[in-house]
Structure formats: C-alpha cells, structure tokens
Short mmCIF file of C-alpha atoms and ligand atoms in Angstrom, two decimals:
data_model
loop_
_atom_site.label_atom_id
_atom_site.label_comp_id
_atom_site.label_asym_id
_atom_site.label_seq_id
_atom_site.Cartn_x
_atom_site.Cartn_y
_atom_site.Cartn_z
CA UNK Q 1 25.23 -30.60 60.87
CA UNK Q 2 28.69 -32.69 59.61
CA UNK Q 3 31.72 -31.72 58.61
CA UNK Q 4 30.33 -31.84 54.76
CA UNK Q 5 27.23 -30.24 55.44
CA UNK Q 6 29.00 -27.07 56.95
CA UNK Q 7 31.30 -27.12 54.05
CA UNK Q 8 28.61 -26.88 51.52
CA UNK Q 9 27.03 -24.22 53.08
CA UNK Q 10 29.94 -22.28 53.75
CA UNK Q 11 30.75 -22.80 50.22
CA UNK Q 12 26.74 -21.76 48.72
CA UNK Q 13 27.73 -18.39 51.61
CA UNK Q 14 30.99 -18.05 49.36
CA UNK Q 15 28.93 -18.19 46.21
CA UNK Q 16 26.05 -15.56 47.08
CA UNK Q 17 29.14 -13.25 48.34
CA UNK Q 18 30.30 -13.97 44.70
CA UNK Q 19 27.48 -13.11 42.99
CA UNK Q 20 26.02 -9.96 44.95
CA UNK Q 21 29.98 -8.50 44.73
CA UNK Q 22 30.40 -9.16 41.17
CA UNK Q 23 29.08 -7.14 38.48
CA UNK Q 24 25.88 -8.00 37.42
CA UNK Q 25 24.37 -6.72 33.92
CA UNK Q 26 20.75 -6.38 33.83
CA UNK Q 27 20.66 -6.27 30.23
CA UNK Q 28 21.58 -8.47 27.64
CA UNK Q 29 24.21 -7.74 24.99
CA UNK Q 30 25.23 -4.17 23.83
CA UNK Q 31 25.33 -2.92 19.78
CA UNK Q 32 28.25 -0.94 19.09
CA UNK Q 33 26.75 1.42 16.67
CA UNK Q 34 29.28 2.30 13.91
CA UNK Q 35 27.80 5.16 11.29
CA UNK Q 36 28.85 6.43 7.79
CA UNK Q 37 29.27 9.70 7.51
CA UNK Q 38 28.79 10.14 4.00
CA UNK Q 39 25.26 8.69 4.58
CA UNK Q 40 24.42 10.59 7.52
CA UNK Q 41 25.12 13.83 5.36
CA UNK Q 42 23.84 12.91 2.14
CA UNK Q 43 19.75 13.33 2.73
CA UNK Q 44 17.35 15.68 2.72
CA UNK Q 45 18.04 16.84 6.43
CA UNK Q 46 21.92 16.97 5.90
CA UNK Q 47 24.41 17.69 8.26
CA UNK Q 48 27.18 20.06 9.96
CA UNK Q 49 30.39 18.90 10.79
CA UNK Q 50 31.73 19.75 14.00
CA UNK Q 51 33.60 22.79 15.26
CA UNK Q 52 36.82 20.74 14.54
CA UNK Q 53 36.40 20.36 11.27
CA UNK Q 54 35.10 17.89 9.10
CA UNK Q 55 35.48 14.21 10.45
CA UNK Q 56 37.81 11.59 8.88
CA UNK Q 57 36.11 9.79 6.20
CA UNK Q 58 35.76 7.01 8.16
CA UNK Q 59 33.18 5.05 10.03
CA UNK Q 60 32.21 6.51 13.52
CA UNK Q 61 31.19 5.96 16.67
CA UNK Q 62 27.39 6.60 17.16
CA UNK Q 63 27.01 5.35 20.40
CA UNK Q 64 27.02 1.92 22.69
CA UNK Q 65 23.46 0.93 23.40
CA UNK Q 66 22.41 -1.95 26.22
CA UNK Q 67 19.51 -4.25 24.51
CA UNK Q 68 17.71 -6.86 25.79
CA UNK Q 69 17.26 -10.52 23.22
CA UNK Q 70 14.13 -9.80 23.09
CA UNK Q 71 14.57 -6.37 20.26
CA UNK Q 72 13.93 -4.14 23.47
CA UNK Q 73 16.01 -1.46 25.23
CA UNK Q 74 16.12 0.55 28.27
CA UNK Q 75 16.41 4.30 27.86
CA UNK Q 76 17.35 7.12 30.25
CA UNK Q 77 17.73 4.68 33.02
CA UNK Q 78 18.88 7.08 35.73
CA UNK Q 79 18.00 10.72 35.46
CA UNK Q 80 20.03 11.20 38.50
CA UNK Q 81 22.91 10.56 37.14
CA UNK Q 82 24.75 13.74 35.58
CA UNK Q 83 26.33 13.53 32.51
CA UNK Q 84 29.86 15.36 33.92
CA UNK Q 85 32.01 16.76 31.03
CA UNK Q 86 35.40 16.68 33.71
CA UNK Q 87 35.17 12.83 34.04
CA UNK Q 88 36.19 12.28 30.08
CA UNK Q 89 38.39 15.27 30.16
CA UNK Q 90 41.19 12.27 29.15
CA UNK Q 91 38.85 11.11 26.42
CA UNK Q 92 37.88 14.49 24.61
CA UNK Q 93 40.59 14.23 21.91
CA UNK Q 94 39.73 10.58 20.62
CA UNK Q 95 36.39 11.36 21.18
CA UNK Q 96 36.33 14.19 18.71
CA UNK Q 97 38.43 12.05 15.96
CA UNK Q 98 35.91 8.71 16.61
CA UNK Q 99 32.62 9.61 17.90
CA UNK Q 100 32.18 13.09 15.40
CA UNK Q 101 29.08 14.88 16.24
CA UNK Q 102 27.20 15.82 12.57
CA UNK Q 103 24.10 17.03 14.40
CA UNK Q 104 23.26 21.11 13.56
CA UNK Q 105 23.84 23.51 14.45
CA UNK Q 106 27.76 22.71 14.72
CA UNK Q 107 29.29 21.67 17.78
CA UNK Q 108 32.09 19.97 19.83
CA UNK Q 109 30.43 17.05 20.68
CA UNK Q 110 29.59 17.01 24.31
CA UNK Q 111 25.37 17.41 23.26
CA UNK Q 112 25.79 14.16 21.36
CA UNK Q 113 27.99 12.40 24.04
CA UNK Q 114 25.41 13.71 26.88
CA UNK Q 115 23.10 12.48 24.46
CA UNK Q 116 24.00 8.99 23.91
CA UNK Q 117 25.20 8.93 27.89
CA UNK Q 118 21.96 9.62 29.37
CA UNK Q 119 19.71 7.61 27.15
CA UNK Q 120 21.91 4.57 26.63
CA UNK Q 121 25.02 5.05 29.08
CA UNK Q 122 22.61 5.21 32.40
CA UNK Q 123 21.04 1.67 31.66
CA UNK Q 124 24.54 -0.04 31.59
CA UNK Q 125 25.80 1.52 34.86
CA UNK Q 126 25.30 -1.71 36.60
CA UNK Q 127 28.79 -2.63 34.59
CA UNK Q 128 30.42 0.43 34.29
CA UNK Q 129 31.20 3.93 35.40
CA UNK Q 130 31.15 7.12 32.87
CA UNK Q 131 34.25 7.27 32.13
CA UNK Q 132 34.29 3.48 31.68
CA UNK Q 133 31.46 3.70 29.30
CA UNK Q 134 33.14 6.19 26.82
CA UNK Q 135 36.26 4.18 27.40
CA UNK Q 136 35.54 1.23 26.33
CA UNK Q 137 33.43 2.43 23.09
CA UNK Q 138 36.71 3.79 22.09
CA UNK Q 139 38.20 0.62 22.84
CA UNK Q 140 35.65 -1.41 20.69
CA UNK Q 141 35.86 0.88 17.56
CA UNK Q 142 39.80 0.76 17.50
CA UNK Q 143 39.51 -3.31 17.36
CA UNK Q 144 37.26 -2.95 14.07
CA UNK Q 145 38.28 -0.95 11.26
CA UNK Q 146 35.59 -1.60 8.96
CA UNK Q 147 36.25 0.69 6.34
CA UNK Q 148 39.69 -1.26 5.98
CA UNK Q 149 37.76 -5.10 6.03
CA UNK Q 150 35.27 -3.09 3.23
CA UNK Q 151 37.82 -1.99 1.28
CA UNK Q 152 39.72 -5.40 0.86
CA UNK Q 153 36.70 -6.56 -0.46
CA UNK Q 154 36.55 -4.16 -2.94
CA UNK Q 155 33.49 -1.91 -1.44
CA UNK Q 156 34.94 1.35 -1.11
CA UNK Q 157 32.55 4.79 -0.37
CA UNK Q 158 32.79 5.54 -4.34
CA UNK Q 159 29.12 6.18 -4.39
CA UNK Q 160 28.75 2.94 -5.98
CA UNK Q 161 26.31 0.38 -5.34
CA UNK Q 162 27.35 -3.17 -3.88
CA UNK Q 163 25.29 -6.43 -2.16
CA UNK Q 164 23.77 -5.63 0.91
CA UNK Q 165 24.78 -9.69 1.57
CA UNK Q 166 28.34 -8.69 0.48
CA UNK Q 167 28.57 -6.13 3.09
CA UNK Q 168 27.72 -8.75 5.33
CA UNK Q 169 29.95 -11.50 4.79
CA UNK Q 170 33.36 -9.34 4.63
CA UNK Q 171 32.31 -8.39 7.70
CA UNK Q 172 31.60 -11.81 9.09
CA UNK Q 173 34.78 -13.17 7.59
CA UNK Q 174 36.72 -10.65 9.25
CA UNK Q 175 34.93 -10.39 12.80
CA UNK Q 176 33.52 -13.84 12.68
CA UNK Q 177 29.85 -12.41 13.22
CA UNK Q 178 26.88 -11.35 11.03
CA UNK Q 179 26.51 -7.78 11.60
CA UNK Q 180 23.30 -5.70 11.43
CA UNK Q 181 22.84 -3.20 8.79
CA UNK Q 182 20.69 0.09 8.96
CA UNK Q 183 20.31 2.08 5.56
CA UNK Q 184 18.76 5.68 4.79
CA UNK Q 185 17.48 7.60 1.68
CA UNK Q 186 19.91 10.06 -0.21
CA UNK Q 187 17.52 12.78 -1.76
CA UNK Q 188 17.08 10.65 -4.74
CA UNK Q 189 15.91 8.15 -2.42
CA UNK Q 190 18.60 5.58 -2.86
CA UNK Q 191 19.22 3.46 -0.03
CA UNK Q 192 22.31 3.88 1.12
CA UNK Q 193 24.63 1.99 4.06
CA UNK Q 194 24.71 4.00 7.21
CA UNK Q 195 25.05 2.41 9.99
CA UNK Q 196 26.44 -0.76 10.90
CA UNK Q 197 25.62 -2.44 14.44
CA UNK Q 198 28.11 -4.93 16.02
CA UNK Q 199 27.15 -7.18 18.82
CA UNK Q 200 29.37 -6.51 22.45
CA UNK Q 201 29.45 -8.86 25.95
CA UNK Q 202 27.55 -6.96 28.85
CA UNK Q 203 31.24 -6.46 30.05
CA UNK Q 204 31.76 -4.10 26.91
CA UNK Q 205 34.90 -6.06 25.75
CA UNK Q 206 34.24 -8.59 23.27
CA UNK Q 207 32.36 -8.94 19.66
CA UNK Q 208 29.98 -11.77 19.94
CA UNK Q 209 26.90 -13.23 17.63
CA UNK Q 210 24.25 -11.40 17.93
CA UNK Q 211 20.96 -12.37 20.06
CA UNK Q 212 19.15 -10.57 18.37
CA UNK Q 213 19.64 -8.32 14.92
CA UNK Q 214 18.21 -4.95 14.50
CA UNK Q 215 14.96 -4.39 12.16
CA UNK Q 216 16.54 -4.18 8.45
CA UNK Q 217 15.31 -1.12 5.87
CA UNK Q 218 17.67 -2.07 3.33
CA UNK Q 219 17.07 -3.16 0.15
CA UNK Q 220 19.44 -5.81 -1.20
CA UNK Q 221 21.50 -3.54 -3.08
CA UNK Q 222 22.84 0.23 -1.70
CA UNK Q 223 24.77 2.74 -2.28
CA UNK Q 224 27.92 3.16 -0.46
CA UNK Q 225 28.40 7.43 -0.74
CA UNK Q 226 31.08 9.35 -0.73
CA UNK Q 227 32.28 11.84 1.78
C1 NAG U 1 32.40 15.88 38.07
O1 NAG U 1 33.52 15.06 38.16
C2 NAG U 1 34.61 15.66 38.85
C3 NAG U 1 35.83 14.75 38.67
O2 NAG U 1 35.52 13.43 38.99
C4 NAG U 1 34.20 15.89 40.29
O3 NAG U 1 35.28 16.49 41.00
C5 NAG U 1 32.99 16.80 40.31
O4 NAG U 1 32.51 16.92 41.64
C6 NAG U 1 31.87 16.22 39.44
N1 NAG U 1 30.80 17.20 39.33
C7 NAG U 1 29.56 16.93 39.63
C8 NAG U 1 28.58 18.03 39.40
O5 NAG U 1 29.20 15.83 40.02
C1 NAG U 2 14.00 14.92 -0.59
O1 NAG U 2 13.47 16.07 -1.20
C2 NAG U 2 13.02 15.82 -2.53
C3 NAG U 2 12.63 17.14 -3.13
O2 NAG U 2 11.85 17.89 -2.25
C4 NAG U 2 11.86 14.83 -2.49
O3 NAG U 2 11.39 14.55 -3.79
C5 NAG U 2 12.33 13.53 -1.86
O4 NAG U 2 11.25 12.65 -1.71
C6 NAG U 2 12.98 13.80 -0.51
N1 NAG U 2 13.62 12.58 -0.06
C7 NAG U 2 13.43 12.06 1.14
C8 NAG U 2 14.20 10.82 1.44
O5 NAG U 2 12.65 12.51 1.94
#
C-alpha cells in the first residue's frame, strides 16, 4: 500500500473512532411539551395543584419526549434504569416552579418527573444522562416564554377565544418555527389551547422545524382560559 493509501485508511480508522465515540441519537428530533395550566384544570377530570401551592400562571413544562419523523415514539426504553430522586437534588427547586405536577391526588412532583423519565427520558439516554435530561428541559423552557410572545400579540388567558392560526404565527414569528398545537374540552366542551409542542435537536439544545407535527384536535378557533 502507498503513502496515500495508508493515509486514507488511517484517516476512514480516525473517522469510525469518531463516530462510535461520539454521541449517537437513535431517535429523531425531541418535542418540548409546554402545557397550560388553566386548560389542564378546567375539564371534567380537573386538577390539584401541587403541595407547593398553586403553579405560576404560566405555561409549563410537561415533559421532553424523543420521536421518530415518522409520528412514532419509543417508550420506557430501559426499565433498568432507576429513576434516582438524589441525581436532580440541584434541580428540585426549578423543577417545582417549571415542570408543576397538577395530577391528583396532590403532590411534589417526583411521580410526574419519574413519570415522564422512565417513559420518555430512558429512550434518549443514548444523548444524555438523568440529570442531563431534566437539565436541559429547564434549559429549553427558559429560552421560550410563550406566554410573553402570546401576550404581545394580544392573546392573553382571558378566557377569550382567538385563531388557532394566530396562535401559530406569533409563535413562528418569534421562534422562527410552526409549532404544534394540542387542545382539550372545558366542561362546556369548548376547545381550549393546552398544550403547545416545540421541535428540539437530538442534542436537546436547539428549536428547529419540525419533521413531523403532532395529530391536531383543535378546531380553528379556542379558548384561551384563565387560571
Ligand atoms: C442515586 O444517585 C446517587 C448520586 O449520584 C448515588 O450515590 C446512588 O448510588 C444512586 N442510587 C441508586 C439506587 O442508584
Ligand atoms: C362534562 O360533564 C358534563 C356534565 O356531566 C357533560 O355534559 C359533558 O359532556 C362533559 N364534558 C366532557 C368534555 O366530557
């Protein structure tokens, strides 16, 4: 072998060294799953705040879920792997304030975070660590404050009802993406905004467009609700 043939393969060795040290998502994209609280309260099922008190009327975080383009996701991808309460110790306060359990009966949190870390956390562990995962969530929601880029556009939680599409493009015009909406039902059966999904890198750092968009059940006008 020459001089150049040796150097190409020492430099395809280099390469697959790369590759197998770096870290390697097996999923796609991840949503950052924002939710409204006031929507999340206001149905049928309600709600209990947590053992903190009621939550900021704000948007929160409902969780940071690895998809694949295709509409698919992986769920509870290790059961091996613990969810250990000591390893977010650091996180706990901004936890309470920005992911805000509303599940019943009242809690601190930790079911919903054990919750969201087993089914969706274990399937990104390929890219991050536990504490990494809760981390960076926190990370992502403080880079977006929705209720502010709402607001500015004159779409406040009034109870009010505003453009689904309106939603969208303050949104857009803000984070330079088209989000995905979710609604629910109030008990009047209203369709109301509740959550709002946000497209995330497999490196958990950075908005992008969205592969793919979540299934829509909202009609083109809802109700923003109060909390
Ligand atoms: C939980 O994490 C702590 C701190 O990293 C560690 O010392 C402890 O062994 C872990 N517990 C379990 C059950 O893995
Ligand atoms: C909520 O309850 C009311 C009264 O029982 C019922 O008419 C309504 O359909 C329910 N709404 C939803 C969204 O299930």
């Amino acid at each position: 072998m020459g001089a150049k043939g040796l150097l190409i393969l020492k430099l395809l060795m280099f390469q697959g060294l790369f590759i197998s040290h770096s870290q390697y998502a097996d999923f796609d994209f991840f949503y950052l799953v924002l939710q409204w609280p006031g929507a999340y309260c206001d149905t049928n099922r309600s709600c209990c705040y947590p053992t903190s008190g009621k939550p900021a009327a704000d948007f929160g975080i409902h969780g940071l879920w690895p998809y694949y383009v295709d509409g698919l996701y992986p769920s509870h991808c290790s059961p091996d792997s613990k969810f250990n309460q000591s390893q977010i110790s650091d996180l706990v306060s901004s936890l309470k304030t920005k992911w805000p359990t509303l599940s019943c009966p009242s809690n601190e949190g930790f079911k919903l975070w054990e919750q969201e870390w087993k089914e969706h956390g274990t399937c990104s562990e390929s890219v991050m660590n536990q504490h990494d995962y809760f981390e960076k969530t926190l990370k992502l929601r403080d880079r977006v404050n929705l209720l502010q880029i709402l607001t500015n556009s004159g779409i406040k939680p009034d109870d009010g009802f505003y453009d689904l599409q309106s939603i969208k493009d303050a949104i857009k015009q803000e984070i330079g993406f088209t989000p995905g909406i979710e609604c629910n039902k109030d008990p009047e059966l209203n369709n109301q905004l509740h959550r709002i999904y946000l497209c995330v890198d497999t490196s958990g750092t950075e908005f992008i467009g969205c592969p793919a968009l979540p299934k829509e059940r909202c009609s083109s006008i809802l109700q923003f609700s109060k909390f």
